[in-house]
Short mmCIF file of C-alpha atoms in Angstrom, two decimals:
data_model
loop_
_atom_site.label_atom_id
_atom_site.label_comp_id
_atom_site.label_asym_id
_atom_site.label_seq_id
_atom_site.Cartn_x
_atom_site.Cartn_y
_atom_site.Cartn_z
CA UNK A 1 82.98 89.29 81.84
CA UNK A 2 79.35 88.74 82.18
CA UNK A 3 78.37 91.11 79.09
CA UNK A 4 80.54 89.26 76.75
CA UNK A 5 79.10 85.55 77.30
CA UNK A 6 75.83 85.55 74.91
CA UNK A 7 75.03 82.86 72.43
CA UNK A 8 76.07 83.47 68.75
CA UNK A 9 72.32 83.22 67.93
CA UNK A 10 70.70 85.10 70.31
CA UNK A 11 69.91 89.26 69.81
CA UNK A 12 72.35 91.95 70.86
CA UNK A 13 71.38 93.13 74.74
CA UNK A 14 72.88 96.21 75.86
CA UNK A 15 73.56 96.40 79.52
CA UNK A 16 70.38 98.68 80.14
CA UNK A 17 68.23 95.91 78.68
CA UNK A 18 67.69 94.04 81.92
CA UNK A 19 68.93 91.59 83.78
CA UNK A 20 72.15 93.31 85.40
CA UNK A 21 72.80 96.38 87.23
CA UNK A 22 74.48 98.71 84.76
CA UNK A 23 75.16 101.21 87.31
CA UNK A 24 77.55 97.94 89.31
CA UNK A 25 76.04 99.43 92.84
CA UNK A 26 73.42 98.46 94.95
CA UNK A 27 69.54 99.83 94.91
CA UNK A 28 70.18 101.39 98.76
CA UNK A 29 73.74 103.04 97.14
CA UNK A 30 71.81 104.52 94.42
CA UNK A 31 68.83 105.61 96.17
CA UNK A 32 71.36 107.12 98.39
CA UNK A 33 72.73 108.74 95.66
CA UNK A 34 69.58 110.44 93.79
CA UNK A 35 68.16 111.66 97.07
CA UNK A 36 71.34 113.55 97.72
CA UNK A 37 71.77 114.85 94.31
CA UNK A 38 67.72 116.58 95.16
CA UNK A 39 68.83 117.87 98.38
CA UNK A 40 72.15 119.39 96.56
CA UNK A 41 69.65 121.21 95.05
CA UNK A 42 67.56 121.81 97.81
CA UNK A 43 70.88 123.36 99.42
CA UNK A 44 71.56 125.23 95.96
CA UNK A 45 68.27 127.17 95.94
CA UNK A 46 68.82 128.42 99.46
CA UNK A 47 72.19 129.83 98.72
CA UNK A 48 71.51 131.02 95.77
CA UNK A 49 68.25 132.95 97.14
CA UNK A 50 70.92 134.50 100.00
CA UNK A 51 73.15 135.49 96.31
CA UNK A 52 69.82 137.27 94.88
CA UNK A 53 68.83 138.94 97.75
CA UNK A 54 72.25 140.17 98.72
CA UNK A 55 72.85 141.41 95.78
CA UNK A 56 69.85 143.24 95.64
CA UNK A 57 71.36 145.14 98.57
CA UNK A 58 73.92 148.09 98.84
CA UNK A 59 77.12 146.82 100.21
CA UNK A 60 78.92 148.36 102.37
CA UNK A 61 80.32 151.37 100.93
CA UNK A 62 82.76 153.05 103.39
CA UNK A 63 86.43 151.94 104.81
CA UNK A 64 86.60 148.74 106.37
CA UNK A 65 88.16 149.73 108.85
CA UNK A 66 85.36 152.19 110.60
CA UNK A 67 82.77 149.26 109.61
CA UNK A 68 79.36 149.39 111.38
CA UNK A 69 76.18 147.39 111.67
CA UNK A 70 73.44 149.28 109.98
CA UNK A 71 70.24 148.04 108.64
CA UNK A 72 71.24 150.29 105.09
CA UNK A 73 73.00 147.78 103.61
CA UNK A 74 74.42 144.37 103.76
CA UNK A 75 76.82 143.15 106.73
CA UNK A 76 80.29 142.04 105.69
CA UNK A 77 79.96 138.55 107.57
CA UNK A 78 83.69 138.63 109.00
CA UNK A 79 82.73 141.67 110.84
CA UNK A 80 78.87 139.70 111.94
CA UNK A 81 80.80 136.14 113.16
CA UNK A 82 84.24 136.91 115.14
CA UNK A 83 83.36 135.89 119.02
CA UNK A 84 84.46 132.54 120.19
CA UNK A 85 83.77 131.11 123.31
CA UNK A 86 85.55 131.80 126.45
CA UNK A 87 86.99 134.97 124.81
CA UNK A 88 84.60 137.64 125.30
CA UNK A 89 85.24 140.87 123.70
CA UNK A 90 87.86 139.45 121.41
CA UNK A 91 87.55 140.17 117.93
CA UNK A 92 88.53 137.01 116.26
CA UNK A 93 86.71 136.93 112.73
CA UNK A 94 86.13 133.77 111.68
CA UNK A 95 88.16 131.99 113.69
CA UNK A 96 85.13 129.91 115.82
CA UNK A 97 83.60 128.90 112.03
CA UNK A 98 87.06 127.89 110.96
CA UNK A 99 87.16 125.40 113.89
CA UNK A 100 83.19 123.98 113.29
CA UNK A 101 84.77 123.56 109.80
CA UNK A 102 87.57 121.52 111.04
CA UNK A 103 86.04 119.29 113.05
CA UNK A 104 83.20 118.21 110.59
CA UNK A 105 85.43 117.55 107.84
CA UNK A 106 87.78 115.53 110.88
CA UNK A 107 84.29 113.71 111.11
CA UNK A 108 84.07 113.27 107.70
CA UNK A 109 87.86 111.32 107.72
CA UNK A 110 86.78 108.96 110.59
CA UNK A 111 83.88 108.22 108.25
CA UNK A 112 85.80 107.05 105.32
CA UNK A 113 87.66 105.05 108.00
CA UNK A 114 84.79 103.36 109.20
CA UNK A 115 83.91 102.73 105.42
CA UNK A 116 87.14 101.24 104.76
CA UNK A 117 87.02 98.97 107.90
CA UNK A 118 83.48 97.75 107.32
CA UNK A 119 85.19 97.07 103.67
CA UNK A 120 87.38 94.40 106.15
CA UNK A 121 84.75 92.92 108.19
CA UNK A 122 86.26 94.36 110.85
CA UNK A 123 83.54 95.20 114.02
CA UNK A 124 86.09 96.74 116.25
CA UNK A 125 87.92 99.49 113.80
CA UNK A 126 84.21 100.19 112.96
CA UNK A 127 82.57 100.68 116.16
CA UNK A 128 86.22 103.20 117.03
CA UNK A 129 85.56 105.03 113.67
CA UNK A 130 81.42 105.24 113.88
CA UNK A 131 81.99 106.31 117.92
CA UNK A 132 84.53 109.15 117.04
CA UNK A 133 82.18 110.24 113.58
CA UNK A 134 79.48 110.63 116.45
CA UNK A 135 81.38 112.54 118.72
CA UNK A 136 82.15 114.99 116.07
CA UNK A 137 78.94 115.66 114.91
CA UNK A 138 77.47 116.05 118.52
CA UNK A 139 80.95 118.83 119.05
CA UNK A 140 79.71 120.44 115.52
CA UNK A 141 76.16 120.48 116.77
CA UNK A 142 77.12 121.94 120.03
CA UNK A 143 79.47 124.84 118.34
CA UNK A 144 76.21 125.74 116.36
CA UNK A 145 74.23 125.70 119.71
CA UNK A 146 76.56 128.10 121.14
CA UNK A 147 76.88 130.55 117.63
CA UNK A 148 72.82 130.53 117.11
CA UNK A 149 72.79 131.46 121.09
CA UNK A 150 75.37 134.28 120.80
CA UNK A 151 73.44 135.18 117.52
CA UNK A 152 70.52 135.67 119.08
CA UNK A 153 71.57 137.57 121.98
CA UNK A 154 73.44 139.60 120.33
CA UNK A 155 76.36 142.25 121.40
CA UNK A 156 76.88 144.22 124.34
CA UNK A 157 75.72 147.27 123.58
CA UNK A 158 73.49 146.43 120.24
CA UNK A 159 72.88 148.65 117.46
CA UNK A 160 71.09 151.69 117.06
CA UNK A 161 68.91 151.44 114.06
CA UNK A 162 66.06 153.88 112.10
CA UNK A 163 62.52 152.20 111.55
CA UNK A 164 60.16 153.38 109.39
CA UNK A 165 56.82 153.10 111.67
CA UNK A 166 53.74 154.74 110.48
CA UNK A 167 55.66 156.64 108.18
CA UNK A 168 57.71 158.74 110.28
CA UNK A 169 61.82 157.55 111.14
CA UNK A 170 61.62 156.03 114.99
CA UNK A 171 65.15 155.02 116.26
CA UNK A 172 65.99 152.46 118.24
CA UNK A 173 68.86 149.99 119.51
CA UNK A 174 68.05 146.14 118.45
CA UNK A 175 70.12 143.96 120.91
CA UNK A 176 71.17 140.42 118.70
CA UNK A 177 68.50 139.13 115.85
CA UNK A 178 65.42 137.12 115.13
CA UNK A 179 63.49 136.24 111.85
CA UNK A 180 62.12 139.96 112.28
CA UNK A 181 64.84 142.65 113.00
CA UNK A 182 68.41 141.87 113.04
CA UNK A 183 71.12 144.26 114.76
CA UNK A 184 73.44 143.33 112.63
CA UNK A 185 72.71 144.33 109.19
CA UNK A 186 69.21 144.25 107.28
CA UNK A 187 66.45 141.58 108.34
CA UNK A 188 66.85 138.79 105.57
CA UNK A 189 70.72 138.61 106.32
CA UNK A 190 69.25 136.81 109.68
CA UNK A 191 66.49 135.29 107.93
CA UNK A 192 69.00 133.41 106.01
CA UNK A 193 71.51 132.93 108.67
CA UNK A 194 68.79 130.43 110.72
CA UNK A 195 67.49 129.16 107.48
CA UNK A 196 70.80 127.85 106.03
CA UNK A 197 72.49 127.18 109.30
CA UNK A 198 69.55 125.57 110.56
CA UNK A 199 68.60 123.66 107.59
CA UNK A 200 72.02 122.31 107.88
CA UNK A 201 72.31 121.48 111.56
CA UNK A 202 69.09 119.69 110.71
CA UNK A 203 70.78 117.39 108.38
CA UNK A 204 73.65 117.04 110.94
CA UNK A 205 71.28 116.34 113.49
CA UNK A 206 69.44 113.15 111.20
CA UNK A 207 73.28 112.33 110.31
CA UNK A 208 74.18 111.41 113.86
CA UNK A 209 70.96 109.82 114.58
CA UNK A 210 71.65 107.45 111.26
CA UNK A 211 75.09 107.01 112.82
CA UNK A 212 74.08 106.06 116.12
CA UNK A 213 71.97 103.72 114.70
CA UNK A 214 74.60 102.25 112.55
CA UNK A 215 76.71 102.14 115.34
CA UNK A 216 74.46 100.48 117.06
CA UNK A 217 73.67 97.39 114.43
CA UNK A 218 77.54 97.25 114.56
CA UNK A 219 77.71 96.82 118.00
CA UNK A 220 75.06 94.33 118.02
CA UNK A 221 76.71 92.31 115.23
CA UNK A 222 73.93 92.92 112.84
CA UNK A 223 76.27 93.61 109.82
CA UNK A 224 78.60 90.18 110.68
CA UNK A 225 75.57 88.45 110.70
CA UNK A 226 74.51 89.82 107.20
CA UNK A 227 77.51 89.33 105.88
CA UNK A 228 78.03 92.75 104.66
CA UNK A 229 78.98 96.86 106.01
CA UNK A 230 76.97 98.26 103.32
CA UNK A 231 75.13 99.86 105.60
CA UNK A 232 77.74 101.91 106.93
CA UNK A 233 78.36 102.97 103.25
CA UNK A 234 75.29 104.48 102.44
CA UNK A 235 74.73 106.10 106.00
CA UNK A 236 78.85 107.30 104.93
CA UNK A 237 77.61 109.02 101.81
CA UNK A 238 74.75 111.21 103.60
CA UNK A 239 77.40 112.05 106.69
CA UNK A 240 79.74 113.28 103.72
CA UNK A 241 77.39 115.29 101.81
CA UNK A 242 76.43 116.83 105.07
CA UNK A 243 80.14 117.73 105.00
CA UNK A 244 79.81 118.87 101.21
CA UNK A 245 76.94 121.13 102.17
CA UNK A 246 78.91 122.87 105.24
CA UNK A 247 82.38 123.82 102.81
CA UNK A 248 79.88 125.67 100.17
CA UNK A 249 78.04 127.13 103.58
CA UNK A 250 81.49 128.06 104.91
CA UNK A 251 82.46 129.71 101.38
CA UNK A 252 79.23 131.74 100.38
CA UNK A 253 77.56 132.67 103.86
CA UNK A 254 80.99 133.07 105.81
CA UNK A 255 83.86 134.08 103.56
CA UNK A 256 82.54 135.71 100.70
CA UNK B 1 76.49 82.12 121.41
CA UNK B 2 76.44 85.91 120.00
CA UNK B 3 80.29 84.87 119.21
CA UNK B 4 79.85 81.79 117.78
CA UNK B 5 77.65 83.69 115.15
CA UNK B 6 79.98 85.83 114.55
CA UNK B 7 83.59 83.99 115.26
CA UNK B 8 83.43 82.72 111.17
CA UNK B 9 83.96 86.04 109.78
CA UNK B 10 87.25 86.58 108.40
CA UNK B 11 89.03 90.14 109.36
CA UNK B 12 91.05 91.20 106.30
CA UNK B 13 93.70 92.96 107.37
CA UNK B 14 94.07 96.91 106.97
CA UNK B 15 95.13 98.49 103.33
CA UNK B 16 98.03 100.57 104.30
CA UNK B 17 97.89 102.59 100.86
CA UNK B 18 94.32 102.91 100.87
CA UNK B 19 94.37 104.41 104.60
CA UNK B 20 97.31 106.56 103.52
CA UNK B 21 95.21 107.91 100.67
CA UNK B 22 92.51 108.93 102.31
CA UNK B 23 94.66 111.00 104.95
CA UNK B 24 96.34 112.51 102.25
CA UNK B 25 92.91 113.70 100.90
CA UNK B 26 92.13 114.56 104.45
CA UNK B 27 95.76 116.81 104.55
CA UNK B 28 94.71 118.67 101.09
CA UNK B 29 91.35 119.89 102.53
CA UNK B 30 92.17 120.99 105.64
CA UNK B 31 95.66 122.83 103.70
CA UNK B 32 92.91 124.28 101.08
CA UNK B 33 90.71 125.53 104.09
CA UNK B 34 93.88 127.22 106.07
CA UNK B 35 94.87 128.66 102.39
CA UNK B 36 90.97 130.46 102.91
CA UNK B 37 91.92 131.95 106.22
CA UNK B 38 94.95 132.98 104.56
CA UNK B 39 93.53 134.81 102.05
CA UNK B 40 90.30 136.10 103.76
CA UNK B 41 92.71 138.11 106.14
CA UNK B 42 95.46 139.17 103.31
CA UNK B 43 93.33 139.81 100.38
CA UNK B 44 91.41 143.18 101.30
CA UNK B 45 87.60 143.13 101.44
CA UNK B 46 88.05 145.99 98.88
CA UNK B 47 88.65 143.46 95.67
CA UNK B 48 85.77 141.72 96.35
CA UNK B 49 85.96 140.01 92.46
CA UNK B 50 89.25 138.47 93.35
CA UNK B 51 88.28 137.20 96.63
CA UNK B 52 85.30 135.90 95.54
CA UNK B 53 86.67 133.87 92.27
CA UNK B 54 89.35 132.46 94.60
CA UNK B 55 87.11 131.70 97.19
CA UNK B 56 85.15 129.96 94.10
CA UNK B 57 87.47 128.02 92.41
CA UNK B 58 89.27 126.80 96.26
CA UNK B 59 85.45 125.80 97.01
CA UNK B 60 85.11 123.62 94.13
CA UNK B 61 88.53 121.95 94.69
CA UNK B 62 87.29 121.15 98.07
CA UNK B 63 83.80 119.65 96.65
CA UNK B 64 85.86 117.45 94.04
CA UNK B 65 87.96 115.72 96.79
CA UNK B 66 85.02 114.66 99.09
CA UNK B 67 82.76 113.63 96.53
CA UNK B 68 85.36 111.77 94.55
CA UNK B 69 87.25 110.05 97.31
CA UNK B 70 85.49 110.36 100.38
CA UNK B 71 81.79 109.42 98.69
CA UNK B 72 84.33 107.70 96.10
CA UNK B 73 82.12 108.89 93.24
CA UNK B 74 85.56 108.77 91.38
CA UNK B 75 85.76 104.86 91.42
CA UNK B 76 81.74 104.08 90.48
CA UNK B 77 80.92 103.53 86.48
CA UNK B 78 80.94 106.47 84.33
CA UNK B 79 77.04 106.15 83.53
CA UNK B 80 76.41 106.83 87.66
CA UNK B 81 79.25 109.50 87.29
CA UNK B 82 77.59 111.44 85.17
CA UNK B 83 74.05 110.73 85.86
CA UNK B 84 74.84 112.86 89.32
CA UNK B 85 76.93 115.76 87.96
CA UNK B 86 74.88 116.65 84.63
CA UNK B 87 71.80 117.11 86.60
CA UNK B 88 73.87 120.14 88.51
CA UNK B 89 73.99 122.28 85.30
CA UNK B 90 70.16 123.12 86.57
CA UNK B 91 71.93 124.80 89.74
CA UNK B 92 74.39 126.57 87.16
CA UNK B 93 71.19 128.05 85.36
CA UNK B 94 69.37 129.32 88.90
CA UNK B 95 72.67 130.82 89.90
CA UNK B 96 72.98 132.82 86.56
CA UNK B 97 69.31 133.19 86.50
CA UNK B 98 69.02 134.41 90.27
CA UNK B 99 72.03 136.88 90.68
CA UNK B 100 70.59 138.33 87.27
CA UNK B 101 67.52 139.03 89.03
CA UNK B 102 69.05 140.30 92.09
CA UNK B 103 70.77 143.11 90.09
CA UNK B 104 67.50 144.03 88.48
CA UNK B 105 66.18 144.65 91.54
CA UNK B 106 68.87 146.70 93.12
CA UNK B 107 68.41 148.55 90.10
CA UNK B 108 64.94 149.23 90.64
CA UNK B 109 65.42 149.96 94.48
CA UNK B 110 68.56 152.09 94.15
CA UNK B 111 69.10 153.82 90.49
CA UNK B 112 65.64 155.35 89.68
#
């Protein structure tokens, strides 16, 4: 009831004329915020560049059913991501990116749970919650290891594909894909495969260090001493936009 | 003496409705994301516009319950609400502005 207690003399003061915080959060919250409102858009522009440039592609034209790689037009990504570890020569489509989703958005629960303890003072529940948020990213982390290895590698008996080399059609078979040729569909649909997927495992990557570290003041009894879990909030907001990022990742590189 | 420093702070004891809450919003994206399997393998590839507008619209569902309960966005004043979603319209301009391009192209690649 702050904004109501001014003297019958004095001027009119809005809320945005000093003094208070209009916004009712802290500078670190807000920073937090803003900077992840720039890398939404950061995010945006990438996936939005993989809409332009797959759209200026042919898609696939034929039945789905006799579906091969070709570098003629653009890969239908179900068809691209459907091997899971352990289960070689299994077609499972999707199913290996359905369980990376899973367990970052189980990451993403333990966070709000270590939110809502640091909300209680309470050092133990934290340290359980931050430990199992780590965990999760490191298994997310490792999943992408294993798909960016498999990726590269590529399938057993790669793709025959027709180059244009000093203007005359050369064939050859292109075993798994770099930033330069890609067995599985044309060149940019890898490009943006290890610039979106990386991009994000980079973020994951800075998200565990910032929760080891907050795990760390926790254990050490930095935030009891302070008198506050702030902290944990703010680091909380980047580990769930990292989450954010993945579902429109999931939607517009995966499913659509 | 690390516990005397800390043996004044007083645990509050857990808020069963607020835990509850947030596994609920925990149950409705993992349902939303097994509803996407669902429909990725029932759906055929063939009606790509229906796919892709459920796809969409299931996305955006998904981005509403994380930002508004998990980052609890929902809960903050309206001014900080808004401050972070009008900003966004800019991403709703490149999309238009970008896809419109791509088509152009394909145009120019394919249909002269």
């Amino acid at each position: 009831m702050s904004t109501t207690t001014q003297t019958i003399d004095g001027p009119k003061r809005s809320i945005w004329d000093g003094g208070q915080s209009p916004f009712k959060a802290s500078y670190g919250k807000l920073m937090m915020w803003f900077f992840l409102l720039s890398d939404a858009f950061t995010f945006s522009a990438l996936l939005i560049t993989y809409g332009m440039v797959r759209s200026a592609h042919k898609a696939y034209p034929g039945d789905m059913a006799d579906f091969t790689f070709s570098n003629e037009y653009w890969p239908v990504p179900e068809k691209v991501f459907n091997a899971v570890p352990f289960l070689h020569g299994y077609d499972l489509p999707l199913v290996f990116v359905g369980i990376m989703t899973f367990i970052l958005i189980m990451s993403s629960v333990t966070m709000v749970l270590g939110v809502e303890a640091g909300h209680r003072m309470d050092r133990k529940a934290v340290e359980k919650w931050m430990l199992w948020t780590i965990i999760g990213g490191l298994v997310f982390l490792g999943c992408q290891a294993w798909e960016w290895t498999h990726y590269i590698v590529g399938t057993d008996s790669g793709t025959a594909m027709k180059f244009l080399v000093n203007g005359s059609w050369v064939e050859k078979t292109i075993f798994g894909a770099n930033l330069s040729v890609n067995q599985y569909g044309p060149t940019d649909f890898a490009d943006f495969f290890f610039f979106i997927t990386g991009f994000h495992g980079t973020h994951v990557f800075s998200g565990v260090v910032l929760n080891f570290l907050i795990y760390y003041n926790t254990i050490k009894g930095v935030y009891d001493k302070r008198g506050s879990y702030e902290m944990v909030e703010k680091v909380g907001l980047y580990w769930h936009f990292v989450d954010l990022v993945w579902v429109f990742v999931f939607t517009f590189f995966y499913l659509v | 003496m690390h516990a005397e420093e800390t043996s004044h702070v007083q645990v509050q004891p857990a808020d069963k409705k607020k835990i509850q809450k947030i596994w609920k919003t925990a149950g409705i994206l993992a349902l939303i994301t097994i509803l996407e399997f669902i429909i990725a393998f029932t759906i055929p590839l063939e009606m790509a516009t229906l796919r892709i507008a459920i796809f969409v619209a299931m996305t955006i569902v998904k981005a509403f319950y994380i930002v508004s309960e998990f980052m609890h966005l929902k809960y903050e004043t309206k001014s900080l609400i808004w401050s972070i979603i009008i900003p966004l319209i800019f991403v709703v301009w490149m999309l238009i502005a970008f896809l419109y391009e791509g088509t152009a192209i394909f145009d120019v690649r394919y249909l002269n």
